[in-house]
XYZ file of C-alpha atoms in Angstrom:
651
model
C -0.076 -0.036 -0.344
C 2.965 2.310 0.917
C 4.301 1.966 -2.611
C 0.981 2.323 -4.454
C -0.185 5.452 -2.535
C 3.327 6.977 -2.600
C 4.375 6.861 0.825
C 8.337 6.995 0.615
C 9.019 7.063 4.312
C 6.679 4.426 5.425
C 8.078 2.201 2.711
C 11.416 2.490 3.891
C 10.599 2.157 7.342
C 9.007 -1.412 6.412
C 12.229 -2.434 4.453
C 14.131 -1.431 7.329
C 11.859 -3.409 9.410
C 12.482 -6.342 7.152
C 9.558 -6.527 4.612
C 10.154 -8.313 1.674
C 10.815 -6.095 -1.309
C 9.493 -8.466 -3.771
C 6.410 -9.744 -1.663
C 3.430 -10.341 -4.085
C -0.518 -9.343 -3.384
C -3.304 -11.800 -4.788
C -2.439 -10.854 -8.197
C 1.409 -11.340 -7.852
C 2.145 -7.601 -8.125
C 5.045 -6.779 -6.481
C 5.466 -3.219 -4.581
C 7.683 -2.100 -7.762
C 4.577 -3.062 -10.141
C 2.380 -1.064 -8.057
C 4.899 1.995 -7.603
C 5.398 1.764 -11.474
C 1.954 1.805 -12.289
C 1.333 4.864 -9.971
C 3.955 6.824 -11.216
C 5.796 6.863 -7.941
C 9.653 7.343 -9.332
C 11.183 7.814 -5.860
C 9.698 4.734 -4.732
C 10.370 2.618 -7.523
C 14.132 3.902 -7.269
C 14.187 3.042 -3.502
C 13.006 -0.337 -4.215
C 15.218 -1.237 -6.982
C 18.144 0.055 -4.729
C 16.855 -2.615 -2.255
C 17.299 -5.216 -4.580
C 13.672 -5.386 -6.471
C 13.537 -7.418 -9.356
C 12.941 -5.229 -12.412
C 11.426 -7.614 -14.574
C 8.983 -9.618 -11.709
C 5.656 -10.644 -13.484
C 2.415 -10.537 -11.996
C -0.941 -13.158 -12.872
C -1.075 -11.854 -16.603
C 2.670 -12.034 -16.910
C 3.332 -8.155 -16.965
C 6.359 -6.322 -15.344
C 6.352 -3.079 -14.142
C 7.460 -1.445 -17.523
C 4.446 -2.644 -18.811
C 2.322 -0.820 -15.961
C 4.551 2.673 -16.381
C 3.551 2.635 -19.985
C -0.026 1.354 -19.762
C 0.268 4.659 -17.269
C 1.916 6.909 -19.165
C 4.537 7.447 -16.723
C 7.694 8.094 -18.831
C 10.145 8.916 -15.827
C 9.480 5.887 -14.227
C 9.769 3.800 -17.487
C 13.004 5.293 -18.044
C 14.302 4.448 -14.761
C 13.112 1.010 -15.246
C 15.185 0.897 -18.589
C 18.063 2.219 -16.781
C 18.038 -0.467 -14.138
C 17.695 -3.047 -17.015
C 14.342 -3.598 -17.895
C 13.547 -5.586 -20.965
C 12.052 -3.002 -23.334
C 10.305 -5.842 -25.467
C 9.214 -8.017 -22.703
C 6.060 -9.736 -23.381
C 2.795 -10.510 -21.184
C 0.273 -13.537 -21.187
C -0.931 -12.110 -24.194
C 2.426 -11.146 -26.120
C 2.092 -7.522 -25.909
C 5.038 -5.499 -25.104
C 5.084 -2.351 -23.243
C 5.013 -0.236 -26.625
C 1.927 -1.855 -27.299
C 0.498 -0.402 -23.956
C 1.871 3.212 -24.577
C 0.161 2.983 -27.713
C -2.968 1.659 -26.886
C -3.568 4.196 -24.395
C -1.804 7.258 -26.524
C 1.201 7.965 -24.546
C 3.484 9.428 -27.154
C 6.292 10.364 -25.091
C 6.655 6.703 -23.384
C 6.170 5.327 -26.940
C 8.900 7.410 -28.604
C 11.205 6.632 -25.659
C 10.617 3.152 -25.466
C 11.508 3.160 -29.257
C 14.832 5.379 -28.310
C 15.766 2.104 -26.038
C 15.213 -0.047 -29.132
C 11.833 -1.252 -28.967
C 10.332 -3.149 -31.797
C 8.068 -0.933 -34.057
C 6.241 -3.765 -35.417
C 6.082 -6.204 -32.761
C 3.014 -8.299 -32.923
C 0.974 -9.726 -29.776
C -1.153 -12.756 -30.131
C -3.530 -11.584 -32.466
C -0.760 -10.491 -34.709
C -1.542 -6.693 -33.880
C 1.487 -4.040 -33.985
C 1.529 -1.116 -31.765
C 0.251 1.048 -34.931
C -3.136 -1.183 -34.828
C -3.416 -0.118 -31.399
C -2.755 3.486 -31.797
C -5.349 3.067 -35.051
C -8.164 1.391 -32.973
C -8.243 4.240 -30.180
C -7.672 7.108 -32.571
C -4.528 8.428 -31.118
C -3.237 10.170 -34.292
C -0.108 11.600 -32.608
C 1.119 8.093 -31.429
C 0.214 6.517 -35.178
C 2.185 9.546 -36.804
C 5.200 8.551 -34.228
C 5.089 5.011 -35.168
C 5.118 5.814 -38.686
C 7.815 7.968 -38.195
C 10.204 5.510 -36.813
C 9.173 2.786 -39.672
C 6.208 1.013 -38.692
C 4.535 -0.911 -41.493
C 1.574 1.287 -42.974
C -0.299 -1.782 -44.184
C 0.662 -4.450 -41.564
C -1.833 -7.367 -41.303
C -3.213 -8.572 -37.853
C -4.496 -12.126 -37.533
C -8.001 -11.512 -39.402
C -5.722 -9.623 -42.108
C -6.792 -6.128 -41.127
C -4.711 -3.326 -41.850
C -4.533 -0.323 -39.226
C -6.832 1.388 -42.140
C -9.322 -1.343 -41.462
C -9.221 -0.860 -37.722
C -9.390 2.856 -37.822
C -12.193 2.893 -40.099
C -14.242 0.437 -37.856
C -13.902 2.735 -35.191
C -14.465 5.993 -36.826
C -11.215 7.330 -36.195
C -11.152 9.608 -39.277
C -8.188 11.784 -38.470
C -6.101 8.263 -38.034
C -7.523 7.117 -41.234
C -6.116 10.137 -42.808
C -2.766 10.013 -41.555
C -2.319 6.432 -42.678
C -3.813 7.517 -46.206
C -1.247 10.152 -46.359
C 1.316 7.509 -45.400
C 0.720 5.443 -48.148
C -2.104 2.959 -46.969
C -3.823 1.253 -49.665
C -7.426 2.374 -49.713
C -8.972 -0.755 -51.197
C -7.035 -3.246 -48.859
C -8.893 -6.601 -47.996
C -9.373 -8.558 -45.378
C -9.495 -12.224 -44.934
C -13.543 -11.953 -45.689
C -12.588 -9.645 -48.662
C -13.795 -6.570 -46.959
C -12.277 -3.159 -47.701
C -11.913 -0.245 -45.033
C -15.156 1.748 -46.545
C -17.156 -2.253 -45.983
C -15.644 -1.322 -42.083
C -16.768 2.290 -42.053
C -20.329 1.403 -43.591
C -20.788 -1.446 -40.840
C -20.365 0.927 -38.054
C -22.161 3.795 -39.677
C -19.414 5.845 -39.595
C -20.261 8.458 -42.581
C -17.381 10.966 -42.436
C -14.990 8.124 -42.493
C -16.706 6.755 -45.636
C -16.698 10.102 -47.426
C -12.935 10.456 -46.427
C -12.238 6.658 -48.099
C -14.363 7.704 -50.976
C -12.608 11.096 -51.369
C -9.354 8.930 -51.468
C -10.443 6.572 -54.265
C -12.119 3.765 -52.469
C -14.457 1.627 -54.856
C -17.899 2.549 -53.803
C -18.959 -0.857 -55.332
C -16.139 -3.482 -53.695
C -17.397 -6.632 -53.041
C -16.604 -8.900 -50.203
C -16.564 -13.066 -50.109
C -20.431 -12.903 -49.941
C -20.438 -10.359 -52.621
C -21.887 -7.665 -50.502
C -21.110 -4.102 -51.198
C -20.682 -1.426 -48.601
C -24.434 -0.189 -49.708
C -25.591 -3.987 -48.461
C -23.620 -3.703 -45.340
C -24.969 -0.190 -44.458
C -28.590 -1.152 -45.133
C -28.167 -4.762 -43.267
C -27.119 -2.550 -40.187
C -29.566 0.008 -40.187
C -26.954 2.795 -41.255
C -29.523 5.229 -43.793
C -27.422 8.057 -43.600
C -24.297 6.237 -44.750
C -26.502 4.128 -47.289
C -27.458 7.612 -48.694
C -24.237 9.003 -48.845
C -22.946 5.928 -50.880
C -25.975 6.248 -53.290
C -24.753 10.085 -53.653
C -21.681 8.859 -54.886
C -22.393 6.321 -57.446
C -23.219 2.820 -55.437
C -24.995 0.446 -58.035
C -28.575 0.363 -56.782
C -29.035 -3.258 -58.174
C -26.025 -4.960 -56.977
C -26.807 -8.450 -56.047
C -24.943 -10.431 -53.264
C -24.363 -14.249 -53.192
C -28.214 -14.663 -52.440
C -29.071 -12.302 -55.233
C -30.393 -9.466 -52.490
C -30.156 -6.336 -53.796
C -30.357 -3.042 -51.681
C -34.117 -2.882 -52.418
C -34.252 -5.907 -51.032
C -32.802 -5.184 -47.914
C -34.424 -1.436 -47.549
C -37.789 -3.236 -48.111
C -37.247 -5.999 -45.557
C -35.671 -3.509 -42.653
C -38.091 -1.004 -43.182
C -35.548 2.041 -44.386
C -37.978 4.212 -46.310
C -36.185 6.856 -47.211
C -33.423 4.647 -48.881
C -35.788 2.506 -50.591
C -37.238 5.907 -52.000
C -33.839 6.785 -52.907
C -33.000 3.606 -54.538
C -36.451 3.701 -56.469
C -35.605 7.319 -57.598
C -32.480 6.038 -59.130
C -34.030 3.389 -60.932
C -33.719 0.119 -58.912
C -35.128 -2.558 -60.229
C -38.704 -2.929 -58.376
C -39.338 -6.610 -59.196
C -35.854 -7.895 -58.498
C -35.619 -11.235 -57.392
C -33.618 -13.068 -54.953
C -32.389 -16.806 -55.141
C -35.654 -18.358 -54.019
C -37.575 -15.724 -56.233
C -38.671 -13.140 -53.604
C -39.177 -9.465 -54.915
C -38.625 -6.159 -52.543
C -42.476 -6.576 -51.948
C -42.531 -10.068 -50.586
C -39.764 -8.731 -47.959
C -41.931 -5.587 -47.267
C -44.856 -7.864 -46.665
C -42.728 -10.098 -44.298
C -41.640 -7.458 -42.103
C -44.968 -5.631 -42.134
C -43.835 -2.659 -43.920
C -46.752 -0.954 -45.199
C -45.336 2.579 -46.370
C -42.896 0.621 -48.372
C -45.297 -1.706 -49.851
C -47.379 1.072 -51.188
C -44.286 2.890 -52.718
C -43.157 -0.378 -54.170
C -46.521 -0.913 -55.842
C -46.986 2.710 -56.754
C -44.022 2.140 -58.892
C -45.224 -0.790 -60.426
C -44.229 -3.468 -58.062
C -46.343 -7.133 -59.129
C -48.758 -7.634 -56.658
C -49.219 -11.141 -57.556
C -45.318 -12.051 -57.763
C -44.458 -15.446 -57.114
C -41.492 -17.174 -55.045
C -39.817 -20.287 -55.735
C -42.967 -22.024 -53.893
C -45.290 -19.815 -55.618
C -46.197 -17.645 -52.854
C -47.554 -14.474 -53.141
C -46.839 -11.190 -50.953
C -50.409 -11.586 -49.750
C -49.199 -15.595 -48.620
C -46.748 -13.639 -46.869
C -48.295 -11.018 -45.209
C -51.174 -13.480 -44.212
C -48.363 -16.018 -42.670
C -46.866 -13.164 -40.812
C -49.867 -11.600 -39.227
C -49.664 -8.156 -41.065
C -53.246 -7.099 -41.940
C -52.569 -3.639 -42.747
C -50.286 -4.686 -45.614
C -52.621 -7.635 -46.258
C -55.308 -5.004 -46.985
C -53.314 -2.612 -48.975
C -52.404 -5.758 -51.274
C -56.127 -6.550 -51.468
C -57.021 -2.789 -52.255
C -54.369 -3.074 -54.958
C -55.558 -6.372 -56.736
C -54.317 -9.302 -54.992
C -56.401 -12.324 -55.350
C -57.909 -13.453 -52.036
C -57.950 -16.966 -52.962
C -54.480 -17.159 -54.867
C -52.717 -20.583 -54.332
C -48.982 -21.723 -53.760
C -47.274 -25.004 -54.963
C -49.011 -26.717 -51.889
C -52.443 -25.200 -52.993
C -52.738 -23.381 -49.822
C -54.382 -19.824 -49.721
C -53.640 -16.834 -47.480
C -56.644 -18.111 -45.266
C -54.717 -21.096 -44.634
C -51.258 -19.057 -43.809
C -53.189 -16.899 -41.538
C -54.912 -19.775 -39.770
C -51.743 -21.504 -39.522
C -50.500 -19.024 -37.133
C -53.094 -17.998 -35.492
C -53.824 -14.615 -37.020
C -57.449 -14.271 -36.396
C -57.518 -10.601 -37.578
C -55.695 -11.312 -40.602
C -58.246 -14.629 -41.203
C -61.285 -12.289 -40.995
C -59.875 -9.724 -42.969
C -59.296 -12.216 -45.720
C -63.082 -13.728 -45.185
C -64.597 -10.073 -45.358
C -62.811 -10.067 -49.008
C -64.552 -13.031 -49.833
C -62.068 -15.560 -49.103
C -63.541 -19.525 -49.365
C -63.499 -20.661 -46.051
C -63.427 -24.289 -46.804
C -60.695 -24.005 -49.504
C -58.651 -27.045 -49.513
C -54.938 -27.424 -49.761
C -52.973 -30.290 -51.246
C -53.483 -32.588 -48.616
C -57.418 -31.578 -48.568
C -56.778 -29.727 -45.472
C -59.210 -26.768 -44.899
C -58.188 -23.511 -42.786
C -60.084 -24.899 -39.971
C -58.257 -28.225 -40.067
C -54.748 -26.256 -40.182
C -56.085 -23.891 -37.373
C -56.758 -27.243 -34.956
C -53.360 -28.599 -35.744
C -51.818 -25.857 -34.790
C -53.849 -25.233 -31.888
C -55.350 -21.858 -32.304
C -59.014 -22.399 -31.380
C -59.782 -18.859 -31.429
C -59.378 -18.709 -35.244
C -60.992 -22.169 -35.567
C -63.934 -20.867 -33.774
C -63.955 -17.669 -36.282
C -64.070 -19.854 -38.898
C -66.763 -21.897 -37.600
C -68.858 -18.591 -37.147
C -68.194 -17.748 -40.811
C -69.798 -21.099 -41.969
C -66.591 -23.530 -41.969
C -67.642 -26.941 -42.598
C -67.673 -29.306 -39.452
C -67.241 -32.464 -41.384
C -64.770 -31.723 -44.023
C -62.376 -34.382 -44.584
C -58.555 -34.384 -45.304
C -56.643 -36.971 -47.237
C -56.742 -39.121 -44.288
C -60.535 -38.420 -43.603
C -59.679 -36.528 -40.480
C -62.327 -34.193 -39.872
C -62.276 -30.989 -37.527
C -63.815 -33.045 -34.527
C -60.875 -35.715 -34.960
C -58.456 -33.032 -34.626
C -60.023 -31.304 -31.881
C -60.302 -34.467 -30.103
C -56.855 -35.517 -30.900
C -55.239 -31.999 -29.927
C -57.709 -31.624 -26.768
C -59.443 -28.374 -27.900
C -62.743 -28.935 -25.771
C -64.046 -25.491 -26.498
C -63.948 -26.109 -30.318
C -65.057 -29.670 -30.026
C -68.310 -28.618 -28.252
C -68.819 -26.108 -30.844
C -68.713 -28.833 -33.723
C -71.053 -30.920 -31.979
C -73.275 -28.084 -31.439
C -73.294 -27.329 -34.958
C -73.743 -30.992 -35.854
C -70.571 -32.538 -36.531
C -70.664 -36.195 -36.884
C -69.853 -37.872 -33.398
C -68.619 -41.220 -35.000
C -66.770 -39.881 -38.144
C -64.356 -42.333 -39.262
C -60.613 -41.799 -40.647
C -59.044 -43.804 -42.932
C -58.107 -46.411 -40.331
C -61.803 -46.133 -39.057
C -60.827 -44.274 -35.741
C -63.600 -42.173 -34.406
C -63.192 -39.061 -32.537
C -63.625 -40.984 -29.334
C -60.729 -43.046 -29.968
C -58.478 -40.125 -30.395
C -59.633 -38.800 -27.211
C -58.878 -41.946 -25.783
C -55.531 -41.944 -27.392
C -54.541 -38.962 -25.643
C -56.332 -38.945 -22.532
C -58.924 -35.986 -22.952
C -61.279 -37.457 -20.543
C -63.799 -33.947 -20.734
C -63.661 -34.478 -24.590
C -64.704 -38.077 -24.301
C -67.373 -37.473 -21.881
C -68.776 -34.856 -24.225
C -68.617 -37.237 -27.329
C -70.241 -39.952 -25.304
C -72.836 -37.449 -24.223
C -73.578 -36.569 -27.828
C -74.025 -40.188 -28.617
C -70.738 -41.658 -29.548
C -70.353 -45.261 -29.614
C -68.431 -46.822 -26.814
C -67.338 -49.820 -28.834
C -66.611 -48.484 -32.019
C -64.050 -50.423 -34.029
C -61.019 -49.270 -35.918
C -59.839 -51.343 -39.103
C -57.989 -53.469 -36.277
C -61.039 -53.979 -34.267
C -59.360 -51.827 -31.314
C -62.015 -50.028 -29.387
C -61.647 -46.553 -27.587
C -61.107 -48.579 -24.251
C -58.201 -50.910 -26.075
C -56.653 -47.232 -27.062
C -56.898 -45.760 -23.399
C -55.453 -48.744 -21.836
C -52.663 -49.104 -24.341
C -51.578 -45.225 -23.498
C -52.265 -45.640 -19.507
C -55.125 -43.145 -19.386
C -57.257 -44.038 -16.374
C -59.741 -41.427 -16.166
C -60.679 -42.189 -19.825
C -60.433 -45.839 -19.370
C -62.891 -45.373 -16.142
C -65.341 -43.129 -18.035
C -65.747 -45.476 -21.196
C -66.383 -48.586 -18.466
C -68.864 -46.368 -16.760
C -70.350 -45.979 -20.031
C -70.903 -49.264 -20.797
C -67.363 -50.284 -22.480
C -66.775 -54.182 -22.874
C -64.196 -54.928 -20.328
C -62.656 -57.729 -22.343
C -63.326 -56.463 -25.677
C -60.925 -58.085 -28.241
C -58.986 -56.619 -31.156
C -58.250 -58.666 -34.473
C -55.366 -60.047 -32.530
C -57.156 -61.230 -29.863
C -55.810 -58.655 -27.205
C -58.048 -57.345 -24.981
C -57.354 -53.865 -22.818
C -55.936 -55.701 -19.951
C -53.632 -57.321 -22.564
C -52.327 -53.807 -23.418
C -52.426 -52.188 -20.382
C -50.271 -55.111 -18.797
C -47.638 -55.138 -21.586
C -47.127 -51.068 -20.830
C -46.869 -51.432 -17.184
C -50.068 -49.279 -16.712
C -51.088 -50.733 -13.331
C -53.649 -48.731 -12.156
C -55.647 -49.292 -15.162
C -54.811 -52.960 -15.393
C -56.414 -53.122 -11.832
C -59.224 -51.049 -12.901
C -60.003 -53.311 -15.724
C -59.515 -56.516 -13.251
C -61.665 -54.926 -10.855
C -64.436 -54.629 -13.506
C -64.039 -58.359 -14.510
C -61.193 -58.403 -17.168
C -59.571 -62.091 -17.227
C -55.837 -62.242 -16.564
C -56.092 -65.687 -18.048
C -57.861 -64.410 -21.539
C -55.394 -65.684 -24.370
C -54.415 -63.392 -27.295
C -54.141 -64.910 -30.899
C -50.475 -66.524 -29.726
C -51.867 -67.567 -26.599
C -50.508 -65.234 -24.302
C -52.419 -63.859 -21.170
C -51.734 -60.545 -19.780
C -49.948 -61.827 -17.080
C -47.353 -63.549 -19.405
C -47.212 -60.193 -21.352
C -46.204 -58.200 -18.158
C -43.540 -60.716 -17.623
C -42.064 -60.946 -20.863
C -41.635 -57.473 -21.279
C -39.790 -57.236 -17.799
C -42.743 -56.416 -15.489
C -41.949 -59.224 -13.236
C -43.534 -57.239 -10.111
C -46.558 -56.313 -12.215
C -46.848 -59.823 -13.252
C -47.305 -60.843 -9.708
C -49.270 -58.286 -8.770
C -52.021 -59.139 -11.548
C -52.054 -62.365 -10.700
C -52.525 -61.593 -6.834
C -55.353 -58.952 -7.666
C -57.298 -61.458 -9.668
C -56.746 -64.219 -7.302
C -57.874 -61.680 -4.423
C -60.968 -60.621 -6.725
C -61.952 -64.592 -7.373
C -61.827 -65.181 -3.866
C -63.555 -62.601 -2.678
C -66.500 -63.408 -5.104
C -66.745 -66.530 -3.942
C -66.590 -65.586 -0.387
C -69.266 -63.291 -1.193
C -71.389 -65.658 -2.644
C -71.652 -67.738 0.429
C -72.059 -64.671 2.421
C -69.144 -65.012 4.447
C -68.180 -61.155 5.453
C -65.372 -62.608 7.616
C -63.770 -64.200 4.692
C -64.161 -61.434 2.543
C -62.452 -58.779 5.374
C -59.593 -61.371 5.299
C -59.302 -61.398 1.937
C -59.240 -57.428 1.874
C -56.504 -57.526 4.299
C -54.848 -59.809 2.232
C -54.414 -57.839 -0.720
C -51.615 -55.989 0.604
C -48.742 -56.021 -2.195
C -49.669 -52.708 -3.520
C -46.540 -51.043 -3.197
C -45.584 -50.587 -7.023
C -42.499 -48.019 -6.561
C -40.327 -50.348 -8.128
C -42.568 -50.349 -11.292
C -41.878 -47.995 -14.266
C -44.567 -47.682 -17.129
C -43.063 -48.672 -20.419
C -42.646 -46.033 -23.110
C -45.539 -44.887 -25.037
C -45.379 -48.178 -27.409
C -45.320 -47.999 -31.583
C -48.693 -48.955 -33.147
C -47.069 -52.297 -34.242
C -46.167 -54.694 -31.460
C -43.650 -56.899 -31.208
C -44.995 -59.295 -28.560
C -42.449 -61.579 -26.611
C -43.564 -65.265 -26.833
C -41.761 -66.726 -24.217
C -43.469 -67.665 -20.796
C -41.774 -66.667 -17.710
C -41.868 -68.241 -14.393
C -42.268 -65.415 -11.711
C -40.969 -66.097 -8.375
C -42.679 -64.462 -5.232
C -43.336 -65.059 -1.723
C -47.270 -65.357 -2.019
C -47.888 -69.052 -2.040
C -51.383 -68.426 -3.436
C -49.923 -66.273 -6.411
C -47.436 -69.050 -6.700
C -50.033 -71.745 -7.003
C -51.958 -69.784 -9.482
C -49.137 -69.202 -11.725
C -47.975 -73.048 -11.588
C -51.648 -74.256 -12.775
C -51.730 -71.767 -15.397
C -48.476 -73.277 -16.725
C -49.324 -76.862 -16.470
C -52.436 -75.995 -18.350
C -50.427 -74.209 -20.797
C -48.284 -77.281 -21.119
C -51.421 -79.948 -21.698
């Protein structure tokens, strides 16, 4: 602290009392580091006289000379050099004291270091020279001093930037002029083929851009993506630079490697002033990028109504098509820009125009949930039941994407409640599958077929059962849905609910009369499915409603066997135990033996299922294991049940 604060007497006293002259702090800075950084020459000399290491390193490998140079303390720097400090010593980023003095603009220190032999073009770990540092920070006097001592005016850093690139990027006009006066190449290229004019345009430095142009810079220089400075200025939103470049003759129709012209960019980003300037200079109003988009498509994409109007006033095609045959109205509808959509319609856009998937703008608005745009299109006569390539209507699309508000709006405008897509899905199928209860009820209120069949004969009730939509399942049943409806593989809704473990839906179906032992075309019962996928609570529910654990599928397998074969050993035991208890309870009940019934209720205690993990949701094609597994248990009754079953199978 004494060295840092300049308290010489205190420092001497401490040294006399045995203080270590090179003691380091938590950043490994010695007293000499601190005195040098703070400019206390007398303390620095005292420390050196007491044996301080002149080139001691701190935690980033900087010496006291780095600190003195960074802080601009010329006298301290000279004192350190007199005592043997290395003039080109490097820190952990390979910076020398000259880098530090140049970075901070300390011309006198820089000259002192150069007088003592410092390398003028020394490189740090990014290949930057001291001239790069001075150019970056705008230190013209240091830059000139370095140039006077022979610094390379076009030295390259690791990205092939010259000092002129750096000065231009940072808006340092005076340094840029000094470099140009000393012979810097005005159109020098970096590793991305960018010129200093690209750099100035990127950062919006209009004065530097004009200086470079005055010195002969190419206004339409191309980088590695064929981007000109005008493209760059527009991409970055620098309208003043863009206009300045146009005034200096920049090409209005230059295309980059994606065939974007300046008008595309101005239209996309809402640069109205530049867009008008480009149009006034004859820019192609319907220029196409590599996906065939025009500036009007891009103005429609980002909702630039004023630019869209300007483009249309200059003759832009309102029905221009992209590579996928989308018009600007498709784009405005997709992105929810109602004002642009209305502008396009007012200028003659077809409301039901089709893209290559036969989608209309109403499909697009419905897909993204833009109710206001959808209503505007309908007000202009859009077909509410237009079909795309998959025979989907806007109502199908809105439901698939979960936009219930749009779906209801379409229904209120007369959308067909029973329209079918190419898989024969109706809107009610989709509402049931996706859990859109409000829409499902609205469809039913409008007379939708409650038992409509898709191309695999699934009803809406099958789909509600598949994803566990109990409320929708209940509503469908209330409206007369067949609880025993069969798919083309003879699955009932109860099969589906059991397969996916939806206990509440299964209970609802059972309460409405679903057959607990219904068979599909492979003779699977709902209990087979629940057992196979380890849905214990559903399985117990089915057993309690009378499902047989001995029911055989078409390959002769019981639910118990399927559970065991799938690795659900504990569940297999529980199923057998549950069925055994149920049957014994029924028998006891028939004998009116309440005591026996109570004992059996007490006996059914093996219900801790913490070790049972439900299976992953199965695919529609099941690879059933055909091996019979022996399950070892502690319950005598259950073991007997399983052994009896195996004996019967062997016979």
